[in-house]
C-alpha positions as a Markdown table, in Angstrom:
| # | Residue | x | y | z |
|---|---|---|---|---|
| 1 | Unk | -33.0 | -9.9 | -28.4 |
| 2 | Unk | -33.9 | -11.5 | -25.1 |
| 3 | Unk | -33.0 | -14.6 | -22.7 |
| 4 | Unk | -35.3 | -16.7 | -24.7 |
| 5 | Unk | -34.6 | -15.5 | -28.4 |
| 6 | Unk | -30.7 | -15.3 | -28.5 |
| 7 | Unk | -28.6 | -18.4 | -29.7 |
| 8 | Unk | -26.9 | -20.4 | -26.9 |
| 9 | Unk | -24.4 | -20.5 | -25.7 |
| 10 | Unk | -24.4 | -16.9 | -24.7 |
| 11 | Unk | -22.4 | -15.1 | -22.0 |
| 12 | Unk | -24.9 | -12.8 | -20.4 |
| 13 | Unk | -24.0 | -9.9 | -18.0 |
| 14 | Unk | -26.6 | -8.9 | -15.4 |
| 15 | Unk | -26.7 | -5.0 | -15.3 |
| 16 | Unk | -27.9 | -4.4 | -12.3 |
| 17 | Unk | -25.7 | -6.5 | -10.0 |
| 18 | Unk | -22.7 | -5.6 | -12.2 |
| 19 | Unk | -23.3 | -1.9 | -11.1 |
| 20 | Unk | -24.1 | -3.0 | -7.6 |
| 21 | Unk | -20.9 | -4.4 | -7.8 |
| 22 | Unk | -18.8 | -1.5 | -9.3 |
| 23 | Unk | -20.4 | 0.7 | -6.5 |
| 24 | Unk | -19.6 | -1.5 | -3.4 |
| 25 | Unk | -15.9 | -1.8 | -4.7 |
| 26 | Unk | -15.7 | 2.5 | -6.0 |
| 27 | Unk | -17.5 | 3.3 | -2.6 |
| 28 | Unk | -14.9 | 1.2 | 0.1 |
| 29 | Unk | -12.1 | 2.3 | -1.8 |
| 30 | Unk | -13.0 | 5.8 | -1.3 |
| 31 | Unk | -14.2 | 6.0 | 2.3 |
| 32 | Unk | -10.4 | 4.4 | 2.6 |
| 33 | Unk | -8.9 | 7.4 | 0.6 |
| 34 | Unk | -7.3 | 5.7 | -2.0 |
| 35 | Unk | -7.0 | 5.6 | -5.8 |
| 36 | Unk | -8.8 | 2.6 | -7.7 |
| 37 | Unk | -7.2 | 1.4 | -10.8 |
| 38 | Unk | -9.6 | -1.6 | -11.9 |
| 39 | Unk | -8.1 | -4.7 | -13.3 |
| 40 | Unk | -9.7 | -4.8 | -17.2 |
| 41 | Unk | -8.2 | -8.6 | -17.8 |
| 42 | Unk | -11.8 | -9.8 | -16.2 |
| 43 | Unk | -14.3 | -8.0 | -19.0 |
| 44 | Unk | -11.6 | -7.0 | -21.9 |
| 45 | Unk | -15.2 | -4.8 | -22.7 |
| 46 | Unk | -15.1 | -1.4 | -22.9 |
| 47 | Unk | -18.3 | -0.9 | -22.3 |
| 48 | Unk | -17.9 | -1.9 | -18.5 |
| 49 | Unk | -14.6 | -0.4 | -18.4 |
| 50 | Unk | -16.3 | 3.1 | -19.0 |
| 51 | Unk | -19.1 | 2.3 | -16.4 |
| 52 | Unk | -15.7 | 1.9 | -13.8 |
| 53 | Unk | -14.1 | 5.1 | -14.9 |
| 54 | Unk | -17.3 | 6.8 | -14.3 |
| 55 | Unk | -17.9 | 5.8 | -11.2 |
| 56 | Unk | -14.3 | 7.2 | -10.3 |
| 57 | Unk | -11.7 | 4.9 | -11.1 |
| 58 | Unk | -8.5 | 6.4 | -11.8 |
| 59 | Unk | -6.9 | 4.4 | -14.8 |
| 60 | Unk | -7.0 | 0.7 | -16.0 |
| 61 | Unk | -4.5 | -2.0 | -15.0 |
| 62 | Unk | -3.9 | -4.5 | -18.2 |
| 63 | Unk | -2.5 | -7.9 | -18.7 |
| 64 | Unk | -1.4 | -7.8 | -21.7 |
| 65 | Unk | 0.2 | -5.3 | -24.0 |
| 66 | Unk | -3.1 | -6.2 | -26.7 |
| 67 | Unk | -5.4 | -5.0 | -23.8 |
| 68 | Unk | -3.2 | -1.8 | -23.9 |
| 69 | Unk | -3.0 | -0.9 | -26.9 |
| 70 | Unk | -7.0 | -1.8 | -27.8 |
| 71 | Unk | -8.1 | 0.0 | -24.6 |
| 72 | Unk | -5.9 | 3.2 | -25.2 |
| 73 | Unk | -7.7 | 3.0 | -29.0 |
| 74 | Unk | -11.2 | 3.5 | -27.4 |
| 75 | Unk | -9.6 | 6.2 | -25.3 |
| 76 | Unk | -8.1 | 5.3 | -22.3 |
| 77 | Unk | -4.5 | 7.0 | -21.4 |
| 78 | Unk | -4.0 | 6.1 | -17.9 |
| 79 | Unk | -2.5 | 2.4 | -18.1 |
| 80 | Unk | -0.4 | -0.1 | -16.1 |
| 81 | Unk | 0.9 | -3.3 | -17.5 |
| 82 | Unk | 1.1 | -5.3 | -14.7 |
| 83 | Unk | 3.3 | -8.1 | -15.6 |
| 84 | Unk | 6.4 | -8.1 | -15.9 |
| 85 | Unk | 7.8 | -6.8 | -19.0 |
| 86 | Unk | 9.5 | -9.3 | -21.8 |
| 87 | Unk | 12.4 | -6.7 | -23.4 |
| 88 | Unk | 10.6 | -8.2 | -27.2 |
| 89 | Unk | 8.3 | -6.1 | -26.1 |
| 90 | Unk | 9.5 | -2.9 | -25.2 |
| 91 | Unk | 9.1 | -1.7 | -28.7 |
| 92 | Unk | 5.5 | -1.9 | -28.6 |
| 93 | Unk | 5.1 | -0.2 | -25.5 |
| 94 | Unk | 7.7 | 2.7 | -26.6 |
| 95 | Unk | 5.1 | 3.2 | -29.5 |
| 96 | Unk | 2.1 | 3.4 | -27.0 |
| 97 | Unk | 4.1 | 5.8 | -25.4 |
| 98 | Unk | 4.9 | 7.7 | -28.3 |
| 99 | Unk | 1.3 | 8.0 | -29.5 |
| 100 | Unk | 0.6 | 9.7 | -26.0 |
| 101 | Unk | -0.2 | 6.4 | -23.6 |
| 102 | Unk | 0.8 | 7.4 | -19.5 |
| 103 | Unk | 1.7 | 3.6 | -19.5 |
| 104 | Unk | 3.9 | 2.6 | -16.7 |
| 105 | Unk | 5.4 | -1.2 | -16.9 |
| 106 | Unk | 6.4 | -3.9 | -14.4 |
| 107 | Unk | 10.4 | -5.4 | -13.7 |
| 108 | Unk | 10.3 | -8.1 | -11.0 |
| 109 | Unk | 14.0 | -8.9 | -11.8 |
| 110 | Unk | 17.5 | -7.3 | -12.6 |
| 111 | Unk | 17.9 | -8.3 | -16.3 |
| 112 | Unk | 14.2 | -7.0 | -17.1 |
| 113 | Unk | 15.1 | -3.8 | -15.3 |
| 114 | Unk | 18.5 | -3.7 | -17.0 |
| 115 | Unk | 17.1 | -4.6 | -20.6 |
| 116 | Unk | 14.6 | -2.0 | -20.0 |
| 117 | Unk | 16.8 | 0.7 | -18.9 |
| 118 | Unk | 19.3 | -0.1 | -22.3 |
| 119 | Unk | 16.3 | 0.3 | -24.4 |
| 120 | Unk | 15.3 | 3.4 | -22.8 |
| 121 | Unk | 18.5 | 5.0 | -23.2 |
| 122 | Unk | 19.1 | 3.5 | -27.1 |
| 123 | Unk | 15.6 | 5.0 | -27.7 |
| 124 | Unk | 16.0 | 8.4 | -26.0 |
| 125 | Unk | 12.6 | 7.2 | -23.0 |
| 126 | Unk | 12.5 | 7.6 | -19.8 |
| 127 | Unk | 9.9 | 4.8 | -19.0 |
| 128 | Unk | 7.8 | 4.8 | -15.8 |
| 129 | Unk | 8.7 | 1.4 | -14.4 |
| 130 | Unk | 6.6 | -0.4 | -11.3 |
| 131 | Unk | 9.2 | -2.6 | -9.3 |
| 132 | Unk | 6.6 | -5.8 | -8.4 |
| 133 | Unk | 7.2 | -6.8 | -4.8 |
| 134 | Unk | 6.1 | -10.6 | -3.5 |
| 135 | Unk | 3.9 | -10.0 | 0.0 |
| 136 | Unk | 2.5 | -13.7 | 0.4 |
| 137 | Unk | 4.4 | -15.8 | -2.0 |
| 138 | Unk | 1.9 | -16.5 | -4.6 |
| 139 | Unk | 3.3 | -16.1 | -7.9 |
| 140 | Unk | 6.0 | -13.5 | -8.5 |
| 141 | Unk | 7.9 | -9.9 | -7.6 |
| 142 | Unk | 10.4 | -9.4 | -5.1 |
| 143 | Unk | 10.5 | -9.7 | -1.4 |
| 144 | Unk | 10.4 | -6.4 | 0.3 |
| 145 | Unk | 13.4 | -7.1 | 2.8 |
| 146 | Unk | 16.0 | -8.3 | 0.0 |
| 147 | Unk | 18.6 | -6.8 | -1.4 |
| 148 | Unk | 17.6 | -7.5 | -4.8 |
| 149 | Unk | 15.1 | -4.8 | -4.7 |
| 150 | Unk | 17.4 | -2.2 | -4.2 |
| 151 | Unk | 19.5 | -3.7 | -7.0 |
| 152 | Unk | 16.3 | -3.5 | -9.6 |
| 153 | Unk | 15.6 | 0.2 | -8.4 |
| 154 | Unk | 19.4 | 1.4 | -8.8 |
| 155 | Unk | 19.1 | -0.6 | -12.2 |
| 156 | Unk | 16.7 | 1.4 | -13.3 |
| 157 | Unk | 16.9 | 4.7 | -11.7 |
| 158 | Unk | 20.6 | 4.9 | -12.7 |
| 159 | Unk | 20.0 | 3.7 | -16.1 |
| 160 | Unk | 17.8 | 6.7 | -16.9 |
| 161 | Unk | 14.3 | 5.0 | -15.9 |
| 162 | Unk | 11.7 | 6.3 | -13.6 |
| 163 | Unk | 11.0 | 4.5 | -10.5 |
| 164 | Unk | 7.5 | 5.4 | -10.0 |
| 165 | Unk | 6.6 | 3.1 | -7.3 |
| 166 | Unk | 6.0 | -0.5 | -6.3 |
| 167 | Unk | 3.0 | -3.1 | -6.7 |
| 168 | Unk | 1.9 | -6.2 | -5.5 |
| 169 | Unk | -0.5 | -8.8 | -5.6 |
| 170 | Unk | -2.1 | -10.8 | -2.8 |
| 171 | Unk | -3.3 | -13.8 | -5.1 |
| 172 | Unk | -3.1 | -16.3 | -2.3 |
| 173 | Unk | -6.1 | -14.8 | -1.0 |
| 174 | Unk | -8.2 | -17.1 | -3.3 |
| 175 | Unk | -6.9 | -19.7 | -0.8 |
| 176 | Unk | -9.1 | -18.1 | 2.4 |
| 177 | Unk | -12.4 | -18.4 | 3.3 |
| 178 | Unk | -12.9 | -16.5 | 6.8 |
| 179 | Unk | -13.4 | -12.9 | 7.3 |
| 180 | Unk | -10.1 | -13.0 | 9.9 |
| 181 | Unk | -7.9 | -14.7 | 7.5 |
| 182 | Unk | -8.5 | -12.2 | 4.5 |
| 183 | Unk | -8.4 | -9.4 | 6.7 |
| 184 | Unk | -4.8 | -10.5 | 8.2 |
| 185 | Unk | -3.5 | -11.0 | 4.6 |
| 186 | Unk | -4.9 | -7.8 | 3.5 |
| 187 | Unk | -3.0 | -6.0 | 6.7 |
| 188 | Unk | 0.3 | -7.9 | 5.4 |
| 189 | Unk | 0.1 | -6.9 | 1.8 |
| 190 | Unk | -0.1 | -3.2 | 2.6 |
| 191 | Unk | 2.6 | -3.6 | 5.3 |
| 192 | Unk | 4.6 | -5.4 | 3.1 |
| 193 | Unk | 4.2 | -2.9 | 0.2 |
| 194 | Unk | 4.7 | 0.0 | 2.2 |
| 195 | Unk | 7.5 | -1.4 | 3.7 |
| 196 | Unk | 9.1 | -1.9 | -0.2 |
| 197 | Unk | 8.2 | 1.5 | -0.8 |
| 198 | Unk | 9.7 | 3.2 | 2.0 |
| 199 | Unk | 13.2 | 0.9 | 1.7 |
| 200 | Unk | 13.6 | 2.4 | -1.9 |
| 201 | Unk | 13.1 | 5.9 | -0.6 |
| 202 | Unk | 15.9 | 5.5 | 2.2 |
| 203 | Unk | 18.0 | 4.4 | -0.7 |
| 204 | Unk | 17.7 | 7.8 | -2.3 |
| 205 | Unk | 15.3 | 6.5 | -5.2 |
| 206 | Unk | 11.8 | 8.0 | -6.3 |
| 207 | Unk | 8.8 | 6.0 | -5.2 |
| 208 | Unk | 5.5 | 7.7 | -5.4 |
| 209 | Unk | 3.1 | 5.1 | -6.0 |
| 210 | Unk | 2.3 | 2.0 | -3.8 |
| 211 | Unk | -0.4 | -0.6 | -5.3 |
| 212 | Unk | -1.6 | -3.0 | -4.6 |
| 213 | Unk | -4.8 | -5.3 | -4.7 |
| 214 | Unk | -6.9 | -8.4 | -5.3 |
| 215 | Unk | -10.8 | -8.4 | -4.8 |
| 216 | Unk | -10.7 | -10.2 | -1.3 |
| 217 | Unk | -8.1 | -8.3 | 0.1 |
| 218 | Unk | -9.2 | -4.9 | -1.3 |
| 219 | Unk | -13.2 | -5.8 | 0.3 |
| 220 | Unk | -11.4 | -6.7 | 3.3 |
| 221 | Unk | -9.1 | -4.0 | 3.7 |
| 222 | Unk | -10.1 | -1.9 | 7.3 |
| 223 | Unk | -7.7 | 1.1 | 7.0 |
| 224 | Unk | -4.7 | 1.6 | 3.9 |
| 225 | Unk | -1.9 | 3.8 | 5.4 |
| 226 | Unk | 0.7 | 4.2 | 2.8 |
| 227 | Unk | -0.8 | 3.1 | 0.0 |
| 228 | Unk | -1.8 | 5.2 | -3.0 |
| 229 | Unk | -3.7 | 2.5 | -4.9 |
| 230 | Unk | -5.7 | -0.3 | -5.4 |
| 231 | Unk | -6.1 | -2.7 | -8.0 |
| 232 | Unk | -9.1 | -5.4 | -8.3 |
| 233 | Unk | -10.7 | -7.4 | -11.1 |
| 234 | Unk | -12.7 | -9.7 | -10.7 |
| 235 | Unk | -14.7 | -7.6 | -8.5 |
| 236 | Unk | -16.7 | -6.6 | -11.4 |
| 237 | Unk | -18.8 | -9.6 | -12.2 |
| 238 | Unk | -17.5 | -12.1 | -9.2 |
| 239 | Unk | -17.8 | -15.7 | -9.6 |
| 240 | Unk | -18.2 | -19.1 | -7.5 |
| 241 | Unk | -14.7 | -19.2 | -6.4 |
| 242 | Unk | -15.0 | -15.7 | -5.0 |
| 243 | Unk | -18.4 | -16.9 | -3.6 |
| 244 | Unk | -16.5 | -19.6 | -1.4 |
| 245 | Unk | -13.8 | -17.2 | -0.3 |
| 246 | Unk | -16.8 | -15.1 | 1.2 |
| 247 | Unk | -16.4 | -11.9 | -0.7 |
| 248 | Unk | -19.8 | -12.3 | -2.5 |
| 249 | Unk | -23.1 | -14.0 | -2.3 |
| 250 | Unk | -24.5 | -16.0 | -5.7 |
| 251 | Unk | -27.0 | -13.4 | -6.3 |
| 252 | Unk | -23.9 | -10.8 | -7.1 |
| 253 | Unk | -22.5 | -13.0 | -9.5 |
| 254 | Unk | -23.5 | -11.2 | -12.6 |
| 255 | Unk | -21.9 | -13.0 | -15.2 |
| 256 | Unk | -23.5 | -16.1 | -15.9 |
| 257 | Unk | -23.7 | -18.9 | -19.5 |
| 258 | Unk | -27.0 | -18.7 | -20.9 |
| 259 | Unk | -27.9 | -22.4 | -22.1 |
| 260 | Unk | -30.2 | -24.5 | -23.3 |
| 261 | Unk | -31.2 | -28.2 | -22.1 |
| 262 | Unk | -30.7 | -30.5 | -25.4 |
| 263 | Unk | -31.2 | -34.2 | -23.8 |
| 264 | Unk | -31.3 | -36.5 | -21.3 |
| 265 | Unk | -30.1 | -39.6 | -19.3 |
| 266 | Unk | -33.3 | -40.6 | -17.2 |
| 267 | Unk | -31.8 | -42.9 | -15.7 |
| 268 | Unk | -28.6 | -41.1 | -14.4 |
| 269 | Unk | -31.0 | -38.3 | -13.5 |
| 270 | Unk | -28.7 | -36.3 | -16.0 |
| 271 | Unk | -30.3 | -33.4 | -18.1 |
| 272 | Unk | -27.8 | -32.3 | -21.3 |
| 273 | Unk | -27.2 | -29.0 | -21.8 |
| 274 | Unk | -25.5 | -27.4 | -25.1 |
| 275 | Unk | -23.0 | -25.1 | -22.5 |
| 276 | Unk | -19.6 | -27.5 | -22.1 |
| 277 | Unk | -16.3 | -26.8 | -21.7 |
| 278 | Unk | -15.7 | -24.7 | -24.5 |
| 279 | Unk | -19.1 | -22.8 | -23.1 |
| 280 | Unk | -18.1 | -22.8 | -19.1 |
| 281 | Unk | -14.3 | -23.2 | -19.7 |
| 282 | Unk | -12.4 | -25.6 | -18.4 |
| 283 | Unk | -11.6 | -24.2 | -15.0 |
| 284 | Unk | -12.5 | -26.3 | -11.9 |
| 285 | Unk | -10.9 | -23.7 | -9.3 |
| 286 | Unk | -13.9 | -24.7 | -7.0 |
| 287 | Unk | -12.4 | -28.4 | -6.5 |
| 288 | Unk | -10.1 | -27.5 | -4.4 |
| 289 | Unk | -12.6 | -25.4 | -1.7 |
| 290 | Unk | -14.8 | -26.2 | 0.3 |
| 291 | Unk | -18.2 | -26.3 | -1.9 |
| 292 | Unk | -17.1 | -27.7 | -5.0 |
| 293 | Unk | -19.5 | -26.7 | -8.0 |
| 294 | Unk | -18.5 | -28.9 | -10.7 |
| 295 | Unk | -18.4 | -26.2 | -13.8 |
| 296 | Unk | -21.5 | -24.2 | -12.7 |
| 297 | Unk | -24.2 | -23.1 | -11.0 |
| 298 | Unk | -27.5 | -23.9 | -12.7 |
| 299 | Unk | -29.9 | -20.9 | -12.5 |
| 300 | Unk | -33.3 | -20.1 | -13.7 |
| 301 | Unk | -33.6 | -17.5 | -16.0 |
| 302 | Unk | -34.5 | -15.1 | -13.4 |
| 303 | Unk | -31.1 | -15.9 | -12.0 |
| 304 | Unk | -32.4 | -18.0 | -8.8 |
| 305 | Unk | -30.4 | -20.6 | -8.2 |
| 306 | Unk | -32.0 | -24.3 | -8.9 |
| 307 | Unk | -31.4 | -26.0 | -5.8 |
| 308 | Unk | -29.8 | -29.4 | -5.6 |
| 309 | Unk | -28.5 | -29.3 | -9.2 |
| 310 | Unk | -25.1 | -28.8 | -10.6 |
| 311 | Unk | -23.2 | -29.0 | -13.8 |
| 312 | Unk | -21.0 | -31.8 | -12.7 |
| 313 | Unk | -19.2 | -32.8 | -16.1 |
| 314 | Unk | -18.4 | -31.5 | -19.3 |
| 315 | Unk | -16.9 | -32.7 | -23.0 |
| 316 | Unk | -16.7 | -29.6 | -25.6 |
| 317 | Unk | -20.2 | -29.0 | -26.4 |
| 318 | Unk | -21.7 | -30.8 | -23.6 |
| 319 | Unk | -22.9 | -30.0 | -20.4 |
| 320 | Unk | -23.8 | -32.5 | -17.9 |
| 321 | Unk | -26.8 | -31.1 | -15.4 |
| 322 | Unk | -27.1 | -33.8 | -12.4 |
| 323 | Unk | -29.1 | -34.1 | -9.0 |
| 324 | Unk | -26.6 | -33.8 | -5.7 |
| 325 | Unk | -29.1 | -36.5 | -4.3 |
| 326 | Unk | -28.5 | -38.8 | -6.9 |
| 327 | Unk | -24.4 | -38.0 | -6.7 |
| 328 | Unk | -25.0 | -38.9 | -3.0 |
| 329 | Unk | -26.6 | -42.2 | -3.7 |
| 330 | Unk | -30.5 | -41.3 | -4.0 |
| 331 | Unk | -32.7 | -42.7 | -6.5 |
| 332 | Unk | -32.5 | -40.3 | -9.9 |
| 333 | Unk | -35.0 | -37.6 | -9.9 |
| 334 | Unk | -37.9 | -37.0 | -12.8 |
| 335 | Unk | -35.2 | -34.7 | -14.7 |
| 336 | Unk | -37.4 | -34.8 | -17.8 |
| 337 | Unk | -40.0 | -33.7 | -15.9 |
| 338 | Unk | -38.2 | -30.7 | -14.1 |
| 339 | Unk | -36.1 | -29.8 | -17.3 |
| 340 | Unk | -37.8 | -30.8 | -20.2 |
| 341 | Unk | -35.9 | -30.4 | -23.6 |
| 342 | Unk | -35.7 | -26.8 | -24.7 |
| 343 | Unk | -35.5 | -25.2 | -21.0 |
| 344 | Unk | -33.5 | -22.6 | -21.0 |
| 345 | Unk | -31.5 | -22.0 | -17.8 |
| 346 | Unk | -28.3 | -19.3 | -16.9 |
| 347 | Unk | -24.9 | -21.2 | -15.2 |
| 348 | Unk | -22.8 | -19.3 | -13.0 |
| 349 | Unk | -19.6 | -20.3 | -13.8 |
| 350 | Unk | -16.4 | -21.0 | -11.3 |
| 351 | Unk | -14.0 | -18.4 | -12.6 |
| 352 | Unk | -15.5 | -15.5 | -14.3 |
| 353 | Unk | -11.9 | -14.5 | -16.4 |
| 354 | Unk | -12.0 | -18.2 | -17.8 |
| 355 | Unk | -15.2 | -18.4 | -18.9 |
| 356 | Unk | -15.7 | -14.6 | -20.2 |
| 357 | Unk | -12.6 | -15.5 | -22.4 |
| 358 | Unk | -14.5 | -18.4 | -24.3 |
| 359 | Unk | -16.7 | -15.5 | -26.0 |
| 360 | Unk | -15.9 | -12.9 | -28.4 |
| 361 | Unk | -18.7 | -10.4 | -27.1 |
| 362 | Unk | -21.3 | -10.3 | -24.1 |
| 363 | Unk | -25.0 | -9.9 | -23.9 |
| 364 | Unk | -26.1 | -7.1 | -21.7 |
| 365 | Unk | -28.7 | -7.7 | -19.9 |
| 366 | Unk | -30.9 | -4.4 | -18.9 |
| 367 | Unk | -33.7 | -4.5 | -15.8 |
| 368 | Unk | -36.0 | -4.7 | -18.7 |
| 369 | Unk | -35.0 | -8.2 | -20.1 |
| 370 | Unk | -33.5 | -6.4 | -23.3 |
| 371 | Unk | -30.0 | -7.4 | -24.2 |
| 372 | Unk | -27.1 | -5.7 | -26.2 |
| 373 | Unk | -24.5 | -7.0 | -27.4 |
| 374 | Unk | -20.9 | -5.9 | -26.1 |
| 375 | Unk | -17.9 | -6.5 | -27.6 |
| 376 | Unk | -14.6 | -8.3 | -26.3 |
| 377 | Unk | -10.5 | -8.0 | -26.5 |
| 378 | Unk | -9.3 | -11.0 | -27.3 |
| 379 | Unk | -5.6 | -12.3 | -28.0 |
| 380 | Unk | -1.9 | -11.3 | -26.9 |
């Protein structure tokens, strides 16, 4: 198969930036002497998980239990579950455990930690339990100066878990767009972390490990004094929203939505593509920075950006292709003439995560225009 043989929609990785891109990441996070533990929830492919762990990442961080337990089937051991744990599920991870998984789970919260601790004890397991810690208010985990924390680690060291350290998660980093801003953050969420880490240890509890991570804070990251690991995901194939925090250019972007043009609206100066929603996903994170892409970047198949064209809307199976000029008032270009029907083009797409998840396998894409076919995790 090739770019101009394979059924579209098709999500095609580029090979050679996704390797560019797993050796700038592998390569900072090294010269900073610390451990990478790559976010998997990005691919769910074990085929670019293994080119991670050869480059010399250390484990895999998962979102879901189903991640987990498909990655440690294809032979991964080393595994965090990085959110926080629901006790219906501690019977699943017990039998990870069990079938010789080093998986280490997240409590944010004292009746997690306490619910985890029971089960533990009922079962005769002493888990290896991450305490999450909040550094910038995104989303979840516990700030590093309350008392709460020292609550969830006394839950769980006392009720015969392991504390094994503390992570976090600097999400609100997607929100920046200056090299200053995402270095400052980056500063404050291994501060912060450390800071966790080294309140538990006062208190008399274990805490070896301190993670944390996103892909703009782990790029901007100048020096990591007390941290023992980072976690990144997206990283891998990037994306337009990365783009406009700075963190990448659109020629390291190497997942992209192979498509085909299927009709047109002359005089809209629209060209119809067969990649919609279900193709792109629905994910607009770019309306809300400052370079708003609609659902895509239209590329040529030799992955050059076609300038002054964008895939401004979307229904299920339709792609809307329009002229910026003629969204800014100009007359509508000769779109029949520049994408006649049956042009095949590659769309970068906003969030890489989203639109990887629309697709039950990838098409590799070698140096050589070959592509293989790569298969996907999918579900909970």
């Amino acid at each position: 198969m090739n770019l101009s043989t394979v059924d579209t929609p098709a999500a095609v990785i580029d090979l050679p930036r996704m390797q560019h891109n797993i050796a700038r990441m592998q390569t900072h996070l090294d010269s900073l002497g610390v451990h990478f533990r790559p976010h998997v929830k990005t691919t769910k492919c074990m085929e670019v998980t293994r080119a991670q762990l050869a480059a010399g990442a250390c484990g895999i961080t998962v979102s879901t239990l189903k991640e987990a337990e498909q990655f440690f089937q294809a032979g991964v051991q080393d595994i965090l579950y990085a959110v926080t744990i629901d006790p219906a599920k501690l019977p699943r991870a017990l039998a990870l455990i069990r079938q010789g998984c080093r998986l280490q789970l997240v409590v944010d919260n004292p009746a997690a930690a306490q619910a985890l601790a029971t089960f533990g004890r009922t079962h005769e397991q002493v888990f290896d339990v991450m305490i999450e810690v909040d550094t910038d208010g995104h989303r979840s985990g516990i700030g590093p100066e309350q008392d709460l924390l020292l609550e969830v680690a006394g839950l769980l060291h006392h009720g015969g878990a392991r504390v094994a350290g503390v992570m976090t998660h600097a999400g609100s980093s997607y929100e920046l767009d200056t090299p200053e801003a995402l270095a400052a953050l980056a500063e404050q969420e291994r501060a912060l972390c450390v800071r966790a880490a080294e309140r538990i240890r006062a208190a008399g509890f274990p805490c070896d490990t301190v993670s944390v991570g996103s892909t703009p804070t782990a790029l901007a990251a100048t020096h990591l004094e007390g941290v023992t690991e980072v976690r990144a995901g997206v990283y891998v194939f990037f994306d337009l929203v990365m783009h406009n925090v700075g963190v990448c250019r659109s020629d390291d972007i190497a997942l992209s939505v192979l498509t085909t043009v299927i009709g047109h609206q002359p005089e809209k100066g629209w060209a119809i593509v067969d990649a919609g929603w279900m193709a792109m996903s629905r994910d607009r994170g770019t309306a809300r920075q400052a370079r708003d892409f609609g659902y895509g970047l239209p590329c040529a198949l030799t992955g050059e950006p076609l300038e002054g064209l964008v895939l401004s809307g979307a229904n299920q199976e339709h792609g809307i292709l329009s002229s910026l000029a003629t969204a800014a008032g100009a007359a509508p270009e000769d779109i029949v003439t520049r994408l006649p029907i049956g042009t095949r083009l590659r769309i970068l797409p906003n969030h890489a995560c989203a639109t990887g998840a629309q697709y039950p396998y990838y098409h590799a894409l070698s140096p050589e225009g070959e592509l293989t076919q790569w298969g996907r995790f999918h579900g909970w």
